[in-house]
Coordinates of C-alpha atoms and ligand atoms in Angstrom, one line a residue:
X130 CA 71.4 169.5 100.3
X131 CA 74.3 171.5 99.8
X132 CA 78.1 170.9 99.7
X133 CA 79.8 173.7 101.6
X134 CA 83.3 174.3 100.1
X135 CA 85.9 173.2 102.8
X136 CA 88.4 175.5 102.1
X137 CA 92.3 175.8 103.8
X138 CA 91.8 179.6 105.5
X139 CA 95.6 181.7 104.2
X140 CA 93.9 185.4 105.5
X141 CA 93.4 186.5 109.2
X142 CA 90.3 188.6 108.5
X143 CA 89.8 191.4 111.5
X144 CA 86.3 192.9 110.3
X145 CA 84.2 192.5 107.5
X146 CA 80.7 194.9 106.3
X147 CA 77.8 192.8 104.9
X148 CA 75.0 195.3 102.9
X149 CA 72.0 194.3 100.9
X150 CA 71.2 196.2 97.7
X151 CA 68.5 196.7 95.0
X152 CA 65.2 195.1 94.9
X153 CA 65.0 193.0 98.1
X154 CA 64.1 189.4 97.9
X155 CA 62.9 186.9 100.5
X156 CA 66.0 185.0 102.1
X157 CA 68.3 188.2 102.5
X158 CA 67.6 188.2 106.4
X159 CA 68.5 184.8 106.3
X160 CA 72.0 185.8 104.4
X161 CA 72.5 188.3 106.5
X162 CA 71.9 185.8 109.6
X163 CA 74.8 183.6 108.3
X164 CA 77.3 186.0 107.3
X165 CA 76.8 187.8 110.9
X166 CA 77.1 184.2 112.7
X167 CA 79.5 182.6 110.3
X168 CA 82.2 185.2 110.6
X169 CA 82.0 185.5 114.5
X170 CA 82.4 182.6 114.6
X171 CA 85.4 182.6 112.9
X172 CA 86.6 185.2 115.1
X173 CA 85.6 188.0 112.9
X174 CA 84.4 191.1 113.8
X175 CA 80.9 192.1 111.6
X176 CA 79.5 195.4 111.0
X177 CA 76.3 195.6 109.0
X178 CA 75.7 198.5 106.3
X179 CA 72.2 200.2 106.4
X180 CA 70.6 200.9 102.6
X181 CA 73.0 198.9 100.6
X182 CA 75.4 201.4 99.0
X183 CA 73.8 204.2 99.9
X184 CA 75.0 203.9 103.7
X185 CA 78.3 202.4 102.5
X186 CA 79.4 206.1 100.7
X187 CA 78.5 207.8 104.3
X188 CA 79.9 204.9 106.6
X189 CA 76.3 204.6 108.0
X190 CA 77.1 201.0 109.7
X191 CA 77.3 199.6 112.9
X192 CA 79.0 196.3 114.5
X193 CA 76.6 193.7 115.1
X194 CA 76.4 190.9 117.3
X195 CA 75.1 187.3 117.3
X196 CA 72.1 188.3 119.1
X197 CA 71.1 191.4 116.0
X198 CA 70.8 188.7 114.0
X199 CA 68.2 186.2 116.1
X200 CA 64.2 185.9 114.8
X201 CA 65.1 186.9 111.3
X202 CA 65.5 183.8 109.2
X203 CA 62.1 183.7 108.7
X204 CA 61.3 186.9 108.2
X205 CA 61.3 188.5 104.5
X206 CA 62.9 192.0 103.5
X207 CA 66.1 192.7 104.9
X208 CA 66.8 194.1 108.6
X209 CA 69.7 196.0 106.8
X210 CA 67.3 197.6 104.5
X211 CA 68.0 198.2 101.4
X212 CA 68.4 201.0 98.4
X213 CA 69.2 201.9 94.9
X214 CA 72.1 205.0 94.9
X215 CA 72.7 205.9 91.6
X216 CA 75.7 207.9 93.1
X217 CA 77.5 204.5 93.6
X218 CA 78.1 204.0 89.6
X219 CA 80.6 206.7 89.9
X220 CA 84.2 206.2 90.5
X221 CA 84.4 208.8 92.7
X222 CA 81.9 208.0 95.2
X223 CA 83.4 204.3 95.4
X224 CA 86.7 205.7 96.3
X225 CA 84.8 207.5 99.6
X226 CA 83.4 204.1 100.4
X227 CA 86.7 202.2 100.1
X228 CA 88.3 205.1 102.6
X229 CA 85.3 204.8 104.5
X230 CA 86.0 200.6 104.9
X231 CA 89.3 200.9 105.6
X232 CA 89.5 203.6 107.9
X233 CA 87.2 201.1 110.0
X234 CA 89.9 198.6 109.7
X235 CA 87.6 196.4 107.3
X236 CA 89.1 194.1 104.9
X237 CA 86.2 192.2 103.5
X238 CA 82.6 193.3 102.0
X239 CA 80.1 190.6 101.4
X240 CA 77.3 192.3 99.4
X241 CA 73.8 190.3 98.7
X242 CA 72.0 192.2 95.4
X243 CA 71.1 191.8 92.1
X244 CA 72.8 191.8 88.6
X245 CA 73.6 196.0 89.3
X246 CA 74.2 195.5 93.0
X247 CA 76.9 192.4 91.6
X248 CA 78.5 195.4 89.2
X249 CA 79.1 197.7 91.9
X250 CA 80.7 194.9 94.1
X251 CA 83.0 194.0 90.9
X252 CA 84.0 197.9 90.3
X253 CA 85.1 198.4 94.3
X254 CA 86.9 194.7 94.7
X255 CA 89.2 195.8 91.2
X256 CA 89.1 199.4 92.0
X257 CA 90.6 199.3 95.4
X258 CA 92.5 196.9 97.7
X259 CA 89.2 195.4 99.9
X260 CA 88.3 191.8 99.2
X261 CA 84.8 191.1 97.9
X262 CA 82.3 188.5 97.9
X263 CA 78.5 188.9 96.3
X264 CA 75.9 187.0 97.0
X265 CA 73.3 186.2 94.4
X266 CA 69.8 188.4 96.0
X267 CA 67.0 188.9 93.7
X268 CA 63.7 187.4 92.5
X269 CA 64.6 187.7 89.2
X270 CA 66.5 184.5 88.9
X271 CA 68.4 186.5 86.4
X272 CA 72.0 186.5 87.1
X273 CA 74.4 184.6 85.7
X274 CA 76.4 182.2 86.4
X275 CA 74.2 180.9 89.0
X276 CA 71.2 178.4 88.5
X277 CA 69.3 179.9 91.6
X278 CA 69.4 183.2 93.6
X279 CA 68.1 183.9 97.1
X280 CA 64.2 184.6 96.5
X281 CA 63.4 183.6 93.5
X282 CA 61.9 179.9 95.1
X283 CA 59.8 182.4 97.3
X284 CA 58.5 184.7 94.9
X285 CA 57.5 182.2 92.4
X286 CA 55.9 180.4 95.2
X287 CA 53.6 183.6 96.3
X288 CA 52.9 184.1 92.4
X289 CA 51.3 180.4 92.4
X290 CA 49.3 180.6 95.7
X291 CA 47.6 184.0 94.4
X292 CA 47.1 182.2 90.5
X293 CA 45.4 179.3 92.0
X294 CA 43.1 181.5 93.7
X295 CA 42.4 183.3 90.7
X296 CA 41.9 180.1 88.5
X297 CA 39.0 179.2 90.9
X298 CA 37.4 182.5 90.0
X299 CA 38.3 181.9 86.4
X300 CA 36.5 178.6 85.9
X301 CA 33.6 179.5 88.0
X302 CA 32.8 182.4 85.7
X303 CA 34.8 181.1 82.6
X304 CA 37.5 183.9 82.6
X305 CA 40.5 184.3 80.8
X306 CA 43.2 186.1 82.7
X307 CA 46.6 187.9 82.2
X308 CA 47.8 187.6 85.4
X309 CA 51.1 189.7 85.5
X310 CA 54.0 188.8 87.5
X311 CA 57.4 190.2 87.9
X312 CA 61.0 190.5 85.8
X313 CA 61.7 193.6 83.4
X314 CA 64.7 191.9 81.6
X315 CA 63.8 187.9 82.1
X316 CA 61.0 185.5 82.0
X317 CA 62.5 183.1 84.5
X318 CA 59.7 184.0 87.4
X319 CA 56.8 183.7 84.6
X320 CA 58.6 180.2 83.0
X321 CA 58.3 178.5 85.8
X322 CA 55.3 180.0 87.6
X323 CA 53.6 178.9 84.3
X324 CA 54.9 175.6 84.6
X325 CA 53.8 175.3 87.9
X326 CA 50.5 176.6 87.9
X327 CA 49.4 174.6 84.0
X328 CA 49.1 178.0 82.0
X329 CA 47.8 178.3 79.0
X330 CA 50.7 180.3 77.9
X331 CA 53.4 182.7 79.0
X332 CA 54.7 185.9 77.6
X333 CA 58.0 187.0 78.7
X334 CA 60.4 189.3 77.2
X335 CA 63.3 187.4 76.3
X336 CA 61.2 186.4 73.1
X337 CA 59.7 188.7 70.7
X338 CA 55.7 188.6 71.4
X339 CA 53.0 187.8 69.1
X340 CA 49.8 189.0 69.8
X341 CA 48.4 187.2 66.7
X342 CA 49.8 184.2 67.7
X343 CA 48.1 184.7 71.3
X344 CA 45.0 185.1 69.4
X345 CA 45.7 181.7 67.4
X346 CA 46.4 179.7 70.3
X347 CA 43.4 181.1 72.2
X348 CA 40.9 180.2 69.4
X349 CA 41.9 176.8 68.6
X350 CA 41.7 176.3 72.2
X351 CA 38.1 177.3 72.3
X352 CA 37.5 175.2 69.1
X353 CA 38.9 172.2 70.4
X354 CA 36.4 173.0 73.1
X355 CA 39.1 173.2 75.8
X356 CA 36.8 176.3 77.3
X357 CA 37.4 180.2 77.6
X358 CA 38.8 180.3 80.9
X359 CA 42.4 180.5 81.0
X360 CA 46.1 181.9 82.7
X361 CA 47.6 183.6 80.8
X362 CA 51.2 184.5 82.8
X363 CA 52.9 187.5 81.9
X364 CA 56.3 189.1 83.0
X365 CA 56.1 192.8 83.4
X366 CA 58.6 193.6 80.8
X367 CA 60.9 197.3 80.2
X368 CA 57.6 199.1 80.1
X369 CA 55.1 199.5 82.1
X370 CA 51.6 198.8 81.3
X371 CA 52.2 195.7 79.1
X372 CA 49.4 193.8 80.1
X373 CA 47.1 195.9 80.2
X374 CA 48.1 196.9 76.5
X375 CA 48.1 193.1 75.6
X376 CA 44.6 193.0 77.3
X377 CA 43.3 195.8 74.8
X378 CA 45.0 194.2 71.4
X379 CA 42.7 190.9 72.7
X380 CA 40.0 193.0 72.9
X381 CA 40.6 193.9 69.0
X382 CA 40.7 189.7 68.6
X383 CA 37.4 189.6 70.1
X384 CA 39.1 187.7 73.4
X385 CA 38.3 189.5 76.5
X386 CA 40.8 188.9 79.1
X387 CA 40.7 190.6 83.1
X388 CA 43.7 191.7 84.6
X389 CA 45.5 190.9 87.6
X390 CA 48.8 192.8 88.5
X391 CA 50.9 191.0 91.3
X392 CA 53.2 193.4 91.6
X393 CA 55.6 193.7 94.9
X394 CA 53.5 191.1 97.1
X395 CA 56.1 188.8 95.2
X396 CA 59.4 191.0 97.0
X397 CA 57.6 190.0 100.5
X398 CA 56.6 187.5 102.6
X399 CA 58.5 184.6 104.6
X400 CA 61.3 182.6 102.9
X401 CA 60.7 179.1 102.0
X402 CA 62.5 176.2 103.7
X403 CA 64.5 176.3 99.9
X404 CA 65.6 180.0 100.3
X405 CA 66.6 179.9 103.9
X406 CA 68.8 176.8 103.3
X407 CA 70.1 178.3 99.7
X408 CA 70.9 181.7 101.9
X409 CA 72.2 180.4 104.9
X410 CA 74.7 177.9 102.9
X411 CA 76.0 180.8 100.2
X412 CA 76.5 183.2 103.8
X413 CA 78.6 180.8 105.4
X414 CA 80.1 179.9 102.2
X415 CA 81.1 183.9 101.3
X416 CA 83.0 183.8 104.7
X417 CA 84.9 180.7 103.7
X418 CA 85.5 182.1 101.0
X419 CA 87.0 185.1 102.4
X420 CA 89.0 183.3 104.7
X421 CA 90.8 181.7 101.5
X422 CA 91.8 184.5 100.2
X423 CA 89.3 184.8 97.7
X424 CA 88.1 188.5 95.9
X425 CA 85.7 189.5 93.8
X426 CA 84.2 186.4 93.5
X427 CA 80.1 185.4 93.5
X428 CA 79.5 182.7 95.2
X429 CA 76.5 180.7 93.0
X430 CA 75.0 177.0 92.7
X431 CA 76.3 175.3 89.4
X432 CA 74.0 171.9 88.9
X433 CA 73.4 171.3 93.3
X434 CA 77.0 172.8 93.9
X435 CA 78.1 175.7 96.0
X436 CA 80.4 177.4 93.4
X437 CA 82.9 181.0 93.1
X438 CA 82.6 182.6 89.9
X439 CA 84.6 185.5 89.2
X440 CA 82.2 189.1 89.1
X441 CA 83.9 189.4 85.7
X442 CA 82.1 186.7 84.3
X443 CA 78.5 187.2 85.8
X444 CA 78.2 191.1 85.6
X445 CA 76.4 192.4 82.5
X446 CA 76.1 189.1 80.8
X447 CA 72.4 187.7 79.6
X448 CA 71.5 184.2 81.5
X449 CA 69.7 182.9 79.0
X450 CA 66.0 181.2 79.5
X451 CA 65.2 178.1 78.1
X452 CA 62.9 178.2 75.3
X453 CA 62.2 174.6 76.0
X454 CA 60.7 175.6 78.9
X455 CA 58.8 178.2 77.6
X456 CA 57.7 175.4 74.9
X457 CA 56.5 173.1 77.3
X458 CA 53.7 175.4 79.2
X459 CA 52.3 175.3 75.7
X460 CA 52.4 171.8 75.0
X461 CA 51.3 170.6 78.5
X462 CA 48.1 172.6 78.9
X463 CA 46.8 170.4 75.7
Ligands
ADP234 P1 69.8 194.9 91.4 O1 71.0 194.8 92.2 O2 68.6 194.3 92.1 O3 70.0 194.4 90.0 P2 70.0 197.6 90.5 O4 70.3 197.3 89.1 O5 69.0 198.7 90.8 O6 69.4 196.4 91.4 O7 71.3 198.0 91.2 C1 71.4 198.3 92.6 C2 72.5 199.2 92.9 O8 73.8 198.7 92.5 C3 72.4 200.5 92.1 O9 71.5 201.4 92.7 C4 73.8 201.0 92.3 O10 74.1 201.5 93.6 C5 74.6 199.8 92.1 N1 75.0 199.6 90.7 C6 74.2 199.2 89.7 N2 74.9 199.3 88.5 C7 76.1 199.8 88.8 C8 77.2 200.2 88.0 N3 77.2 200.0 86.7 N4 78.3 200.7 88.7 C9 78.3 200.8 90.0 N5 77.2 200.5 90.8 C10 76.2 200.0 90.2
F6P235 O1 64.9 193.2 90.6 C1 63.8 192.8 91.3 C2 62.6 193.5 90.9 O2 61.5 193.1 91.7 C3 62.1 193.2 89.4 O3 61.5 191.9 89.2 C4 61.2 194.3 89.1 O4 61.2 194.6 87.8 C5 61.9 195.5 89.9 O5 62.7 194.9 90.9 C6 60.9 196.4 90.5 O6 61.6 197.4 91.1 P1 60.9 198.6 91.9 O7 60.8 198.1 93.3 O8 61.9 199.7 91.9 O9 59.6 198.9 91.3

């Protein structure tokens, strides 16, 4: 269970906007719900932005009311929808949206995103005079600063229910599988969905990968008569069609692996228990937050506790993954 911060309120907020942005992630309708129902009841008036940043440059958002926000902490996606604007990155179009905001008598923006959706957050709150609070929103796991993010607990979650359905097809017929999941920049997702479902061994693109040293492992395996079937987890990586590609360099090794994409069924699907609670703490906390005056702030969990972290400090930085991790699928599949 979470600590909320309990925090002396020095701003009398009128209105705030809450947007989601980027790749969506289980646990932002949740977010949404406690931002909405945390700031009313502070007295706060709440309008939500449709499509993220994209609806923020054209003031496409409406006020919103306890009862918009009712059925949807279960649900996955986000009610506000969500977007990538490229248009956003420019200075610009961030000036229109800080007009836009305070011609509508705003002076707060919670937005829930990713990494990108965190840099935008960072550019408006030191830009221009609106208070800002982000809200760690991705599968990814990737951001730093933060141990967790809203959907990441979800997404590995659906990873390990459709692996453990494929490793009953891939003893039956003694199959070894590269079963691909999600993350372009970071192996957290694969690291622990490999943990969790005993792989044989992960590839993820924070380290350099080894196809002969796939091969290796693979062999001695068989030799040690540990059998051919097999996960083998793999995070999508920058380019696309990795796996596959991986899949053909085995075939030059004599393995033969199949291939299973999992692709976006990981962005869907109901919250856990985790995620709701992780989302409806950090939404409550972001008004708080606001309330104390705070700006351009993220509001994370450091080792169980509900922290701030200036934007400064979590935008473009690497959160590393531990190779111990990474270490251990290998040595506990033995
Ligand atoms: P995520 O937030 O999931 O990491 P993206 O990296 O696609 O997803 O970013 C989402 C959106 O955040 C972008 O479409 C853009 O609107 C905004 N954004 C990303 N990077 C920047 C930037 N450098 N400056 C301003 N806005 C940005
Ligand atoms: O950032 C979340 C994420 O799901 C990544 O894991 C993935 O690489 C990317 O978004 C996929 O984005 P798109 O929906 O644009 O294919």
């Amino acid at each position: 269970m979470y600590k909320l911060p309990t925090l002396t309120p020095t701003r009398s907020l009128n209105a705030i906007a809450v947007l989601t942005s980027g790749g969506d992630s289980p646990g932002m309708n949740p977010a949404i719900r406690a931002v909405v129902r945390a700031a009313l009841h502070s007295g706060i008036r709440v309008y939500g932005v449709q499509r993220g940043y994209s609806g923020l440059i054209i003031g496409d958002m409406d006020e919103m009311q306890a009862g918009d926000v009712s059925n949807i902490v279960q649900r996955g996606g986000t009610l506000l929808k969500s977007d990538r604007c490229a248009a956003f990155k420019d200075p610009v179009v961030r000036k229109q949206a800080a007009t836009i905001l305070q011609e509508k008598g705003v002076d707060g923006l919670v937005v829930i995103g990713g990494d990108g959706s965190l840099t935008g957050a960072h550019l408006l709150a030191t830009e221009h005079n609106i208070p800002v609070i982000g809200l760690p929103g991705t599968i990814d796991n990737d951001i730093y600063g933060t141990d967790d993010t809203i959907g990441f607990d979800t997404a590995v979650t659906t990873a390990l229910d459709a692996i453990d359905k494929i490793r009953d097809t891939a003893l039956s017929h003694e199959n070894l599988f590269l079963v691909e999941v999600m993350g372009r920049n970071s192996g957290f997702i694969a690291t622990q969905v490999g943990l969790a479902c005993g792989a044989e061994m992960i590839v993820v693109p924070d380290f350099a990968i080894q196809i002969e040293s796939i091969c290796f492992q693979l062999a001695a395996d068989h030799a040690a008569g540990r059998g051919s079937s097999g996960i083998i987890v793999v995070a999508e990586g920058q380019q696309a069609g990795l796996t596959y590609r991986l899949a053909e360099q085995l075939k030059g090794h004599q393995q033969d692996a199949k291939v299973c994409i999992l692709g976006h069924i990981q962005r869907g699907g109901s919250p856990t228990g985790h995620d709701r609670v992780l989302a409806s703490c950090l939404g409550a906390a972001a008004i708080t937050c606001l309330r104390a005056g705070y700006n351009d702030k993220m509001i994370g969990v450091d080792r169980g506790e509900i922290v701030a972290v200036p934007l400064e400090h979590v935008v473009n930085r690497n959160k590393p993954l531990n190779p111990q991790l990474v270490e251990l699928v290998n040595i506990l599949h033995r």
